[in-house]
Tab-separated table of C-alpha atoms in Angstrom:
chain	number	residue	atom	x	y	z
A	319	UNK	CA	-35.121	-17.282	-97.112
A	320	UNK	CA	-38.418	-16.067	-98.559
A	321	UNK	CA	-39.789	-19.559	-97.915
A	322	UNK	CA	-39.844	-18.990	-94.153
A	323	UNK	CA	-43.261	-17.234	-93.941
A	324	UNK	CA	-44.832	-19.955	-96.093
A	325	UNK	CA	-43.168	-22.651	-93.978
A	326	UNK	CA	-44.485	-21.042	-90.784
A	327	UNK	CA	-48.009	-21.392	-92.138
A	328	UNK	CA	-47.532	-24.745	-93.857
A	329	UNK	CA	-46.065	-26.693	-90.913
A	330	UNK	CA	-49.009	-26.302	-88.473
A	331	UNK	CA	-51.496	-26.665	-91.342
A	332	UNK	CA	-49.913	-29.936	-92.509
A	333	UNK	CA	-49.671	-31.086	-88.899
A	334	UNK	CA	-53.389	-30.425	-88.438
A	335	UNK	CA	-54.136	-32.404	-91.606
A	336	UNK	CA	-51.945	-35.277	-90.399
A	337	UNK	CA	-53.996	-35.489	-87.212
A	338	UNK	CA	-57.056	-36.346	-89.300
A	339	UNK	CA	-55.535	-39.688	-90.325
A	340	UNK	CA	-56.859	-42.614	-88.207
A	341	UNK	CA	-53.340	-44.039	-87.920
A	342	UNK	CA	-52.285	-41.129	-85.701
A	343	UNK	CA	-54.573	-42.125	-82.816
A	344	UNK	CA	-51.745	-43.430	-80.652
A	345	UNK	CA	-49.269	-40.706	-81.628
A	346	UNK	CA	-51.140	-37.559	-80.721
A	347	UNK	CA	-48.664	-36.385	-78.100
A	348	UNK	CA	-45.517	-36.634	-80.279
A	349	UNK	CA	-47.298	-35.087	-83.262
A	350	UNK	CA	-48.535	-32.118	-81.220
A	351	UNK	CA	-45.110	-31.541	-79.668
A	352	UNK	CA	-43.116	-32.023	-82.871
A	353	UNK	CA	-45.336	-29.855	-85.100
A	354	UNK	CA	-45.567	-26.961	-82.637
A	355	UNK	CA	-41.861	-27.358	-81.823
A	356	UNK	CA	-40.887	-27.216	-85.500
A	357	UNK	CA	-43.020	-24.098	-85.964
A	358	UNK	CA	-41.264	-22.473	-83.007
A	359	UNK	CA	-37.889	-23.468	-84.470
A	360	UNK	CA	-38.821	-21.796	-87.769
A	361	UNK	CA	-39.857	-18.656	-85.883
A	362	UNK	CA	-36.495	-18.647	-84.079
A	363	UNK	CA	-34.691	-19.041	-87.423
A	364	UNK	CA	-36.750	-16.118	-88.744
A	365	UNK	CA	-35.652	-13.997	-85.778
A	366	UNK	CA	-32.015	-15.131	-86.048
A	367	UNK	CA	-31.723	-14.311	-89.764
A	368	UNK	CA	-33.716	-11.062	-89.604
A	369	UNK	CA	-31.718	-7.960	-90.639
A	370	UNK	CA	-32.153	-5.835	-87.541
A	371	UNK	CA	-30.562	-2.824	-89.199
A	372	UNK	CA	-33.454	-2.819	-91.690
A	373	UNK	CA	-36.277	-3.472	-89.218
A	374	UNK	CA	-38.480	-0.769	-90.749
A	375	UNK	CA	-38.964	-2.607	-94.041
A	376	UNK	CA	-40.691	-5.956	-94.616
A	377	UNK	CA	-38.308	-8.882	-94.965
A	378	UNK	CA	-38.689	-12.487	-96.174
A	379	UNK	CA	-41.458	-11.186	-98.434
A	380	UNK	CA	-43.632	-13.447	-100.541
A	381	UNK	CA	-45.716	-11.755	-103.247
A	382	UNK	CA	-47.536	-14.156	-105.555
A	383	UNK	CA	-50.918	-14.069	-107.354
A	384	UNK	CA	-53.718	-15.379	-105.160
A	385	UNK	CA	-56.952	-14.631	-107.035
A	386	UNK	CA	-55.775	-12.990	-110.281
A	387	UNK	CA	-59.292	-12.232	-111.515
A	388	UNK	CA	-59.793	-9.909	-108.543
A	389	UNK	CA	-56.207	-8.676	-108.439
A	390	UNK	CA	-55.634	-10.314	-105.053
A	391	UNK	CA	-52.147	-11.432	-104.068
A	392	UNK	CA	-50.560	-13.703	-101.480
A	393	UNK	CA	-48.358	-11.050	-99.911
A	394	UNK	CA	-46.514	-12.042	-96.733
A	395	UNK	CA	-43.588	-10.607	-94.831
A	396	UNK	CA	-42.279	-9.562	-91.433
A	397	UNK	CA	-40.820	-6.360	-89.988
A	398	UNK	CA	-39.884	-4.978	-86.580
A	399	UNK	CA	-43.518	-4.679	-85.514
A	400	UNK	CA	-44.685	-8.164	-86.494
A	401	UNK	CA	-41.547	-10.212	-85.708
A	402	UNK	CA	-41.990	-10.213	-81.880
A	403	UNK	CA	-45.627	-11.261	-82.247
A	404	UNK	CA	-44.774	-14.075	-84.674
A	405	UNK	CA	-42.237	-15.497	-82.205
A	406	UNK	CA	-44.639	-14.975	-79.280
A	407	UNK	CA	-47.400	-16.861	-81.128
A	408	UNK	CA	-45.158	-19.813	-81.954
A	409	UNK	CA	-43.783	-19.893	-78.393
A	410	UNK	CA	-47.151	-19.829	-76.623
A	411	UNK	CA	-48.619	-22.469	-78.948
A	412	UNK	CA	-45.641	-24.746	-78.299
A	413	UNK	CA	-45.885	-24.220	-74.527
A	414	UNK	CA	-49.604	-25.029	-74.655
A	415	UNK	CA	-48.785	-28.282	-76.474
A	416	UNK	CA	-46.115	-29.038	-73.852
A	417	UNK	CA	-48.682	-28.445	-71.120
A	418	UNK	CA	-51.147	-30.781	-72.829
A	419	UNK	CA	-48.879	-33.493	-74.225
A	420	UNK	CA	-45.789	-33.793	-72.029
A	421	UNK	CA	-47.340	-34.646	-68.689
A	422	UNK	CA	-48.387	-38.097	-67.482
A	423	UNK	CA	-52.034	-37.093	-67.089
A	424	UNK	CA	-54.509	-38.297	-69.706
A	425	UNK	CA	-55.333	-35.893	-72.510
A	426	UNK	CA	-58.692	-34.091	-72.356
A	427	UNK	CA	-61.732	-35.522	-74.096
A	428	UNK	CA	-61.446	-35.629	-77.902
A	429	UNK	CA	-57.696	-35.019	-77.846
A	430	UNK	CA	-57.272	-35.343	-81.613
A	431	UNK	CA	-59.866	-32.614	-82.201
A	432	UNK	CA	-58.275	-30.356	-79.576
A	433	UNK	CA	-54.775	-30.583	-81.062
A	434	UNK	CA	-56.194	-30.131	-84.572
A	435	UNK	CA	-58.038	-27.016	-83.426
A	436	UNK	CA	-54.959	-25.543	-81.731
A	437	UNK	CA	-52.826	-26.016	-84.866
A	438	UNK	CA	-55.467	-24.442	-87.127
A	439	UNK	CA	-55.688	-21.605	-84.625
A	440	UNK	CA	-51.916	-21.157	-84.890
A	441	UNK	CA	-52.164	-20.862	-88.673
A	442	UNK	CA	-54.683	-18.040	-88.356
A	443	UNK	CA	-52.701	-16.209	-85.688
A	444	UNK	CA	-49.395	-16.403	-87.573
A	445	UNK	CA	-51.051	-15.453	-90.858
A	446	UNK	CA	-52.532	-12.308	-89.314
A	447	UNK	CA	-49.082	-11.082	-88.300
A	448	UNK	CA	-47.469	-12.082	-91.612
A	449	UNK	CA	-50.107	-10.683	-93.997
A	450	UNK	CA	-49.190	-7.605	-96.069
A	451	UNK	CA	-52.476	-7.460	-97.973
A	452	UNK	CA	-55.654	-6.018	-96.471
A	453	UNK	CA	-57.953	-8.803	-97.597
A	454	UNK	CA	-55.427	-11.486	-96.669
A	455	UNK	CA	-55.142	-9.884	-93.237
A	456	UNK	CA	-58.914	-10.046	-92.892
A	457	UNK	CA	-59.041	-13.712	-93.976
A	458	UNK	CA	-56.474	-14.782	-91.375
A	459	UNK	CA	-58.111	-12.466	-88.816
A	460	UNK	CA	-61.324	-14.459	-89.295
A	461	UNK	CA	-59.722	-17.913	-89.459
A	462	UNK	CA	-59.063	-17.856	-85.711
A	463	UNK	CA	-62.699	-17.343	-84.748
A	464	UNK	CA	-64.084	-20.814	-85.462
A	465	UNK	CA	-61.226	-22.772	-83.773
A	466	UNK	CA	-61.441	-20.590	-80.674
A	467	UNK	CA	-65.220	-20.976	-80.622
A	468	UNK	CA	-64.841	-24.770	-80.505
A	469	UNK	CA	-62.043	-24.614	-77.914
A	470	UNK	CA	-64.405	-22.731	-75.594
A	471	UNK	CA	-67.639	-24.549	-76.522
A	472	UNK	CA	-66.282	-28.132	-76.328
A	473	UNK	CA	-63.495	-28.076	-73.744
A	474	UNK	CA	-64.670	-25.194	-71.548
A	475	UNK	CA	-66.466	-25.063	-68.210
A	476	UNK	CA	-70.148	-25.384	-67.309
A	477	UNK	CA	-71.128	-22.124	-69.010
A	478	UNK	CA	-69.047	-22.801	-72.102
A	479	UNK	CA	-71.836	-22.748	-74.697
A	480	UNK	CA	-73.140	-19.316	-73.730
A	481	UNK	CA	-69.595	-17.918	-73.484
A	482	UNK	CA	-68.651	-19.331	-76.895
A	483	UNK	CA	-71.777	-17.929	-78.557
A	484	UNK	CA	-71.151	-14.514	-76.995
A	485	UNK	CA	-67.550	-14.627	-78.223
A	486	UNK	CA	-68.456	-15.514	-81.796
A	487	UNK	CA	-71.320	-12.997	-82.045
A	488	UNK	CA	-69.258	-10.077	-80.781
A	489	UNK	CA	-66.238	-10.865	-82.932
A	490	UNK	CA	-68.221	-11.585	-86.093
A	491	UNK	CA	-70.189	-8.356	-85.785
A	492	UNK	CA	-66.941	-6.478	-85.240
A	493	UNK	CA	-65.459	-8.194	-88.276
A	494	UNK	CA	-68.315	-7.004	-90.493
A	495	UNK	CA	-67.579	-3.401	-89.563
A	496	UNK	CA	-63.842	-4.014	-90.039
A	497	UNK	CA	-64.420	-5.412	-93.536
A	498	UNK	CA	-66.468	-2.357	-94.510
A	499	UNK	CA	-63.594	-0.108	-93.451
A	500	UNK	CA	-61.045	-2.131	-95.418
A	501	UNK	CA	-63.250	-2.127	-98.520
A	502	UNK	CA	-63.645	1.639	-98.236
A	503	UNK	CA	-59.847	2.003	-98.390
A	504	UNK	CA	-59.742	-0.318	-101.402
A	505	UNK	CA	-62.494	1.604	-103.172
A	506	UNK	CA	-60.703	4.928	-102.670
A	507	UNK	CA	-57.116	3.854	-103.403
A	508	UNK	CA	-57.529	0.912	-105.761
A	509	UNK	CA	-55.032	-1.221	-103.858
A	510	UNK	CA	-55.009	-3.684	-100.980
A	511	UNK	CA	-51.228	-3.680	-100.577
A	512	UNK	CA	-50.429	-2.689	-96.985
A	513	UNK	CA	-46.831	-1.729	-97.844
A	514	UNK	CA	-47.922	0.629	-100.633
A	515	UNK	CA	-50.685	2.118	-98.483
A	516	UNK	CA	-48.262	2.689	-95.592
A	517	UNK	CA	-45.764	4.436	-97.864
A	518	UNK	CA	-48.550	6.627	-99.298
A	519	UNK	CA	-49.455	7.626	-95.725
A	520	UNK	CA	-52.994	8.674	-96.537
A	521	UNK	CA	-52.417	10.052	-100.035
A	522	UNK	CA	-55.512	9.653	-102.174
A	523	UNK	CA	-57.831	9.547	-99.151
A	524	UNK	CA	-59.735	12.650	-98.097
A	525	UNK	CA	-59.910	13.564	-94.416
A	526	UNK	CA	-63.584	12.641	-94.156
A	527	UNK	CA	-62.975	9.245	-95.762
A	528	UNK	CA	-60.039	8.613	-93.432
A	529	UNK	CA	-62.140	9.422	-90.376
A	530	UNK	CA	-64.964	7.152	-91.525
A	531	UNK	CA	-62.579	4.312	-92.392
A	532	UNK	CA	-60.668	4.712	-89.112
A	533	UNK	CA	-63.890	4.539	-87.088
A	534	UNK	CA	-65.038	1.396	-88.927
A	535	UNK	CA	-61.667	-0.341	-88.702
A	536	UNK	CA	-61.173	0.844	-85.121
A	537	UNK	CA	-64.509	-0.612	-83.977
A	538	UNK	CA	-63.698	-3.957	-85.581
A	539	UNK	CA	-60.270	-4.055	-83.967
A	540	UNK	CA	-61.556	-2.755	-80.622
A	541	UNK	CA	-63.866	-5.766	-80.246
A	542	UNK	CA	-60.906	-8.152	-80.550
A	543	UNK	CA	-58.595	-5.996	-78.376
A	544	UNK	CA	-60.993	-5.656	-76.363
A	545	UNK	CA	-61.656	-1.987	-75.669
A	546	UNK	CA	-64.253	-0.765	-73.188
A	547	UNK	CA	-67.267	-0.913	-73.704
A	548	UNK	CA	-66.880	-3.692	-76.327
A	549	UNK	CA	-65.150	-5.997	-73.838
A	550	UNK	CA	-68.083	-7.838	-72.281
A	551	UNK	CA	-67.456	-11.107	-74.141
A	552	UNK	CA	-63.964	-11.434	-72.637
A	553	UNK	CA	-64.576	-12.322	-68.950
A	554	UNK	CA	-67.029	-15.102	-69.826
A	555	UNK	CA	-64.758	-16.495	-72.541
A	556	UNK	CA	-61.733	-16.563	-70.234
A	557	UNK	CA	-63.644	-17.977	-67.279
A	558	UNK	CA	-65.100	-20.883	-69.257
A	559	UNK	CA	-62.185	-21.611	-71.622
A	560	UNK	CA	-59.735	-24.413	-70.797
A	561	UNK	CA	-56.275	-23.382	-69.679
A	562	UNK	CA	-54.669	-23.542	-73.132
A	563	UNK	CA	-57.602	-21.612	-74.604
A	564	UNK	CA	-57.229	-18.828	-72.044
A	565	UNK	CA	-53.463	-18.647	-72.614
A	566	UNK	CA	-53.804	-18.244	-76.389
A	567	UNK	CA	-56.797	-15.942	-76.102
A	568	UNK	CA	-54.973	-13.550	-73.773
A	569	UNK	CA	-51.477	-14.077	-75.133
A	570	UNK	CA	-52.165	-13.803	-78.874
A	571	UNK	CA	-55.771	-13.188	-79.950
A	572	UNK	CA	-56.062	-9.886	-78.096
A	573	UNK	CA	-52.829	-8.771	-79.791
A	574	UNK	CA	-54.406	-9.251	-83.207
A	575	UNK	CA	-56.707	-6.309	-82.487
A	576	UNK	CA	-53.984	-3.973	-81.233
A	577	UNK	CA	-51.655	-5.091	-84.038
A	578	UNK	CA	-54.264	-3.948	-86.557
A	579	UNK	CA	-54.013	-0.392	-85.200
A	580	UNK	CA	-50.233	-0.394	-85.729
A	581	UNK	CA	-50.247	-2.184	-89.071
A	582	UNK	CA	-53.286	-0.613	-90.777
A	583	UNK	CA	-55.301	2.067	-88.970
A	584	UNK	CA	-52.560	4.510	-87.907
A	585	UNK	CA	-50.155	4.408	-90.897
A	586	UNK	CA	-52.772	4.119	-93.651
A	587	UNK	CA	-55.215	6.656	-92.170
A	588	UNK	CA	-53.041	9.290	-90.440
A	589	UNK	CA	-55.590	12.140	-90.585
A	590	UNK	CA	-58.318	9.830	-89.330
A	591	UNK	CA	-56.027	8.695	-86.522
A	592	UNK	CA	-55.294	12.290	-85.502
A	593	UNK	CA	-59.009	13.137	-85.447
A	594	UNK	CA	-60.047	10.073	-83.427
A	595	UNK	CA	-56.980	9.906	-81.138
A	596	UNK	CA	-58.562	11.924	-78.262
A	597	UNK	CA	-61.596	9.620	-78.292
A	598	UNK	CA	-59.355	6.558	-78.431
A	599	UNK	CA	-57.400	7.864	-75.449
A	600	UNK	CA	-60.612	8.548	-73.527
A	601	UNK	CA	-61.944	5.034	-74.071
A	602	UNK	CA	-58.500	3.683	-73.148
A	603	UNK	CA	-58.312	5.356	-69.739
A	604	UNK	CA	-61.930	4.468	-68.941
A	605	UNK	CA	-60.976	0.857	-69.687
A	606	UNK	CA	-57.946	1.125	-67.396
A	607	UNK	CA	-60.008	2.328	-64.434
A	608	UNK	CA	-62.983	0.095	-65.187
A	609	UNK	CA	-60.797	-3.016	-65.517
A	610	UNK	CA	-59.050	-2.286	-62.202
A	611	UNK	CA	-62.295	-1.674	-60.306
A	612	UNK	CA	-63.868	-4.792	-61.827
A	613	UNK	CA	-60.850	-6.824	-60.694
A	614	UNK	CA	-61.291	-5.610	-57.124
A	615	UNK	CA	-64.865	-6.915	-57.182
A	616	UNK	CA	-64.054	-10.436	-58.436
A	617	UNK	CA	-63.945	-13.615	-56.393
A	618	UNK	CA	-63.036	-15.940	-59.307
A	619	UNK	CA	-59.305	-15.988	-60.054
A	620	UNK	CA	-59.639	-16.521	-63.824
A	621	UNK	CA	-62.293	-13.834	-64.110
A	622	UNK	CA	-60.082	-11.388	-62.244
A	623	UNK	CA	-57.172	-12.043	-64.612
A	624	UNK	CA	-59.558	-11.607	-67.551
A	625	UNK	CA	-60.658	-8.174	-66.329
A	626	UNK	CA	-57.020	-7.239	-65.775
A	627	UNK	CA	-56.528	-7.679	-69.529
A	628	UNK	CA	-59.102	-4.946	-70.149
A	629	UNK	CA	-56.971	-2.566	-68.090
A	630	UNK	CA	-53.675	-3.627	-69.651
A	631	UNK	CA	-55.061	-3.281	-73.171
A	632	UNK	CA	-56.177	0.203	-72.116
A	633	UNK	CA	-52.513	1.150	-71.699
A	634	UNK	CA	-51.792	-0.250	-75.169
A	635	UNK	CA	-54.574	1.848	-76.724
A	636	UNK	CA	-53.434	4.932	-74.801
A	637	UNK	CA	-49.958	4.489	-76.273
A	638	UNK	CA	-51.395	4.304	-79.784
A	639	UNK	CA	-53.599	7.351	-79.131
A	640	UNK	CA	-50.546	9.549	-78.459
A	641	UNK	CA	-49.332	9.045	-82.066
A	642	UNK	CA	-45.742	9.457	-80.884
A	643	UNK	CA	-42.754	7.171	-81.261
A	644	UNK	CA	-42.517	6.826	-77.483
A	645	UNK	CA	-46.201	6.032	-77.003
A	646	UNK	CA	-46.529	3.588	-79.886
A	647	UNK	CA	-43.307	1.872	-78.812
A	648	UNK	CA	-44.809	1.543	-75.351
A	649	UNK	CA	-47.972	0.033	-76.814
A	650	UNK	CA	-46.010	-2.539	-78.805
A	651	UNK	CA	-43.824	-3.373	-75.798
A	652	UNK	CA	-46.907	-3.749	-73.591
A	653	UNK	CA	-48.393	-6.080	-76.206
A	654	UNK	CA	-45.505	-8.518	-75.894
A	655	UNK	CA	-45.192	-8.139	-72.115
A	656	UNK	CA	-48.901	-8.798	-71.629
A	657	UNK	CA	-48.685	-11.921	-73.775
A	658	UNK	CA	-45.861	-13.317	-71.655
A	659	UNK	CA	-47.155	-12.339	-68.229
A	660	UNK	CA	-50.867	-12.972	-68.693
A	661	UNK	CA	-50.125	-16.218	-70.492
A	662	UNK	CA	-48.190	-17.275	-67.384
A	663	UNK	CA	-51.017	-16.091	-65.120
A	664	UNK	CA	-53.582	-18.212	-66.951
A	665	UNK	CA	-51.275	-21.240	-66.862
A	666	UNK	CA	-50.995	-20.779	-63.102
A	667	UNK	CA	-54.732	-20.187	-62.685
A	668	UNK	CA	-55.396	-23.450	-64.530
A	669	UNK	CA	-52.943	-25.311	-62.294
A	670	UNK	CA	-54.554	-23.838	-59.172
A	671	UNK	CA	-57.999	-24.829	-60.383
A	672	UNK	CA	-56.796	-28.392	-61.019
A	673	UNK	CA	-55.381	-28.695	-57.511
A	674	UNK	CA	-58.203	-27.047	-55.591
A	675	UNK	CA	-61.077	-28.020	-57.860
A	676	UNK	CA	-62.115	-24.367	-58.047
A	677	UNK	CA	-60.853	-20.932	-59.012
A	678	UNK	CA	-63.030	-19.248	-56.366
A	679	UNK	CA	-60.674	-17.358	-54.086
A	680	UNK	CA	-62.753	-17.591	-50.870
A	681	UNK	CA	-62.993	-21.365	-51.381
A	682	UNK	CA	-59.245	-21.645	-51.948
A	683	UNK	CA	-58.925	-19.907	-48.613
A	684	UNK	CA	-55.303	-18.783	-48.654
A	685	UNK	CA	-52.145	-20.486	-47.459
A	686	UNK	CA	-50.840	-21.426	-50.905
A	687	UNK	CA	-47.263	-20.459	-50.045
A	688	UNK	CA	-47.396	-22.865	-47.103
A	689	UNK	CA	-49.026	-25.705	-49.018
A	690	UNK	CA	-47.585	-25.241	-52.529
A	691	UNK	CA	-44.547	-22.973	-52.060
A	692	UNK	CA	-43.281	-23.166	-55.637
A	693	UNK	CA	-46.689	-22.608	-57.193
A	694	UNK	CA	-47.369	-19.744	-54.790
A	695	UNK	CA	-43.993	-18.175	-55.570
A	696	UNK	CA	-44.624	-18.337	-59.321
A	697	UNK	CA	-48.057	-16.773	-58.854
A	698	UNK	CA	-46.507	-13.995	-56.778
A	699	UNK	CA	-43.871	-13.364	-59.467
A	700	UNK	CA	-46.475	-13.205	-62.244
A	701	UNK	CA	-48.696	-10.821	-60.282
A	702	UNK	CA	-45.806	-8.506	-59.428
A	703	UNK	CA	-44.736	-8.514	-63.079
A	704	UNK	CA	-48.280	-7.731	-64.211
A	705	UNK	CA	-48.686	-4.801	-61.815
A	706	UNK	CA	-45.669	-3.154	-63.445
A	707	UNK	CA	-42.772	-3.514	-60.997
A	708	UNK	CA	-39.594	-1.906	-62.441
A	709	UNK	CA	-37.144	-4.524	-63.627
A	710	UNK	CA	-39.857	-6.751	-65.064
A	711	UNK	CA	-41.403	-6.594	-68.534
A	712	UNK	CA	-44.758	-5.220	-67.413
A	713	UNK	CA	-43.196	-1.917	-66.338
A	714	UNK	CA	-41.863	-0.574	-69.617
A	715	UNK	CA	-44.995	-0.659	-71.749
A	716	UNK	CA	-47.144	1.159	-69.199
A	717	UNK	CA	-44.432	3.695	-68.376
A	718	UNK	CA	-43.783	4.530	-72.042
A	719	UNK	CA	-47.516	4.803	-72.788
A	720	UNK	CA	-47.895	7.322	-69.929
A	721	UNK	CA	-44.753	9.158	-71.040
A	722	UNK	CA	-46.182	9.415	-74.559
A	723	UNK	CA	-49.357	10.941	-73.114
A	724	UNK	CA	-47.221	13.561	-71.336
A	725	UNK	CA	-46.091	14.908	-74.717
A	726	UNK	CA	-48.537	13.740	-77.428
A	727	UNK	CA	-48.109	14.357	-81.130
A	728	UNK	CA	-48.387	17.945	-82.435
A	729	UNK	CA	-52.007	18.868	-83.050
A	730	UNK	CA	-53.377	16.749	-80.214
A	731	UNK	CA	-54.734	18.560	-77.115
A	732	UNK	CA	-51.932	18.275	-74.552
A	733	UNK	CA	-54.054	19.233	-71.488
A	734	UNK	CA	-56.470	16.420	-72.323
A	735	UNK	CA	-53.648	13.910	-72.677
A	736	UNK	CA	-52.118	15.108	-69.400
A	737	UNK	CA	-55.448	14.229	-67.811
A	738	UNK	CA	-55.277	10.838	-69.519
A	739	UNK	CA	-51.775	10.364	-68.079
A	740	UNK	CA	-52.998	11.172	-64.558
A	741	UNK	CA	-55.957	8.801	-64.865
A	742	UNK	CA	-53.686	6.098	-66.283
A	743	UNK	CA	-51.325	6.583	-63.330
A	744	UNK	CA	-54.260	6.085	-60.970
A	745	UNK	CA	-55.106	2.911	-62.881
A	746	UNK	CA	-51.568	1.656	-62.309
A	747	UNK	CA	-52.026	2.180	-58.558
A	748	UNK	CA	-55.346	0.308	-58.652
A	749	UNK	CA	-53.650	-2.495	-60.591
A	750	UNK	CA	-51.189	-2.930	-57.743
A	751	UNK	CA	-54.100	-2.845	-55.285
A	752	UNK	CA	-56.094	-5.674	-56.840
A	753	UNK	CA	-53.098	-7.937	-57.433
A	754	UNK	CA	-51.816	-7.476	-53.894
A	755	UNK	CA	-55.338	-8.034	-52.544
A	756	UNK	CA	-55.573	-11.257	-54.522
A	757	UNK	CA	-52.187	-12.456	-53.244
A	758	UNK	CA	-53.185	-11.729	-49.662
A	759	UNK	CA	-56.342	-13.830	-50.133
A	760	UNK	CA	-54.738	-16.739	-51.971
A	761	UNK	CA	-51.066	-17.116	-51.049
A	762	UNK	CA	-50.923	-15.873	-47.455
A	763	UNK	CA	-52.613	-17.028	-44.290
A	764	UNK	CA	-53.252	-20.563	-43.084
A	765	UNK	CA	-54.191	-23.297	-45.586
A	766	UNK	CA	-57.867	-24.159	-45.758
A	767	UNK	CA	-58.997	-27.741	-45.203
A	768	UNK	CA	-60.103	-28.637	-48.722
A	769	UNK	CA	-59.407	-31.456	-51.106
A	770	UNK	CA	-57.503	-31.229	-54.358
A	771	UNK	CA	-58.467	-32.086	-57.868
A	772	UNK	CA	-56.023	-33.615	-60.293
A	773	UNK	CA	-55.471	-32.872	-63.940
A	774	UNK	CA	-58.697	-32.514	-65.901
A	775	UNK	CA	-60.824	-32.736	-62.760
A	776	UNK	CA	-59.738	-36.189	-61.516
A	777	UNK	CA	-60.034	-36.470	-57.740
A	778	UNK	CA	-56.692	-37.070	-56.003
A	779	UNK	CA	-55.288	-37.111	-52.497
A	780	UNK	CA	-55.465	-34.294	-49.980
A	781	UNK	CA	-53.886	-30.992	-50.816
A	782	UNK	CA	-51.056	-31.149	-48.321
A	783	UNK	CA	-49.158	-33.752	-50.335
A	784	UNK	CA	-45.968	-32.114	-51.595
A	785	UNK	CA	-46.046	-34.036	-54.855
A	786	UNK	CA	-48.859	-31.770	-56.022
A	787	UNK	CA	-46.601	-28.725	-56.130
A	788	UNK	CA	-45.169	-27.711	-59.524
A	789	UNK	CA	-44.652	-30.708	-61.814
A	790	UNK	CA	-41.772	-31.102	-64.258
A	791	UNK	CA	-43.781	-30.577	-67.441
A	792	UNK	CA	-45.376	-27.478	-65.907
A	793	UNK	CA	-41.939	-26.020	-65.281
A	794	UNK	CA	-41.010	-26.678	-68.912
A	795	UNK	CA	-44.114	-24.760	-69.996
A	796	UNK	CA	-43.750	-21.881	-67.534
A	797	UNK	CA	-40.022	-21.186	-67.107
A	798	UNK	CA	-39.562	-19.693	-70.627
A	799	UNK	CA	-42.227	-17.098	-69.803
A	800	UNK	CA	-40.538	-16.273	-66.492
A	801	UNK	CA	-37.136	-15.917	-68.179
A	802	UNK	CA	-38.424	-13.694	-70.990
A	803	UNK	CA	-40.289	-11.507	-68.494
A	804	UNK	CA	-36.985	-10.955	-66.687
A	805	UNK	CA	-34.973	-10.466	-69.894
A	806	UNK	CA	-37.286	-7.807	-71.347
A	807	UNK	CA	-37.646	-6.169	-67.947
A	808	UNK	CA	-33.899	-5.839	-67.424
A	809	UNK	CA	-32.977	-5.281	-71.089
A	810	UNK	CA	-35.886	-3.450	-72.769
A	811	UNK	CA	-33.616	-2.321	-75.594
A	812	UNK	CA	-33.751	-5.865	-76.957
A	813	UNK	CA	-37.328	-5.140	-78.044
A	814	UNK	CA	-37.331	-1.351	-78.383
A	815	UNK	CA	-34.387	-1.334	-80.790
A	816	UNK	CA	-36.387	-3.654	-83.028
A	817	UNK	CA	-39.666	-1.726	-82.984
A	818	UNK	CA	-38.402	1.889	-83.040
A	819	UNK	CA	-37.416	2.104	-86.751
A	820	UNK	CA	-40.683	0.481	-87.815
A	821	UNK	CA	-42.687	2.810	-85.554
A	822	UNK	CA	-40.949	5.872	-87.030
A	823	UNK	CA	-41.828	4.620	-90.502
A	824	UNK	CA	-45.508	3.977	-89.730
A	825	UNK	CA	-45.829	7.481	-88.221
A	826	UNK	CA	-44.642	8.977	-91.492
A	827	UNK	CA	-41.046	9.687	-90.540
A	828	UNK	CA	-37.762	8.134	-91.588
A	829	UNK	CA	-36.163	5.363	-89.512
């Protein structure tokens, strides 16, 4: 089954190439659905055939020469840390294609280019989670930048050009620093193999080199995460991006940054991680509070959800900063939960914007539960899940990250991390405050007398027509996210049992 990682990359890449043929003009919808659906099926097969008793070691590995003259290899594989993110990537890409291609509404402008871009984006995202070579990781890490730039710049809102330029400048500058850190590891160890470097657990790297490399790699990853204060590209990108762009940006691209901490920074540079962990925790809790306060000040629904990601990623970074099995498990759980819940939130925000012609909450004017009861109910569910209600997926990641801060790894200052835990708890309260405030402004009250907008901005009839509630193809795209949010909320062991052995291994223990 070693062909599965290659197939996961080859199917969307070949599908993107097929879209370039002129003969596919009238078959864009079936091609987009079939290619993304086949990729999801391969990801499900990968999960079904994965040896869960050996989750700490890479499986389905491919290790072939890539550039022999430089000693570079095509090294791919999947373990308990990367498997959930591979499946999440394939799922969200498929649901985005369902949202675009299944419905009766016309496709956006330049539909061939949009589907091509989404499939190339999927290749980069999957490759990042499958790569077991530092340089290969960096190549896939960079592949996603250009497709996402075009998704924002071509199919975004009125301020799309400025938002796209800001996105590409921030991420490219962060990538330069990341590359320097990776090359420093290569220069000191003589290898790019992530598996070998993880098993060495810092051997051959002095403490000063580890600290320098961790800072460089951490800055590069923090831009993509995004971590305060390197987050300022995110609200503009989310606000201007089309719905599918926002879903993939929040659901997958942000996870590429946090995944890099778990895959490279912490296991390869353990002394550097221990030295920088208090600073990482400090930036994390500032991001939690800052994101919550920024959300309270927003009037645009998409921009509010974007700022909420800054706070949620703060909990992920706090979990990593504890350097404990509990905390890192919480960070990885929060990664997946955020992808599901925030992906659903951006789907719903896009649907609301299509119906009302705006995402401005004062203009929407409330009364959504009276006018669109199903849409309002789904928005309420997603918000409650995102604020961390027990029994839903958003709860476990934040709770475990705070629990890890209560008892951080030996050598870390416990009083400081107790302060981080208290500040993080305050951030959780503020998270509930801004989501409940938003619901009171949007879903409750009497409906405002405004007119709706149809798919892709086409004017339609007045808003009080029931047919504009949730459509069938929207349910197909959204229900899987609702179900998985419930499943992981009620049965967290389904994910924690997979990640725990791999987390113990990356922290230098035995699974």
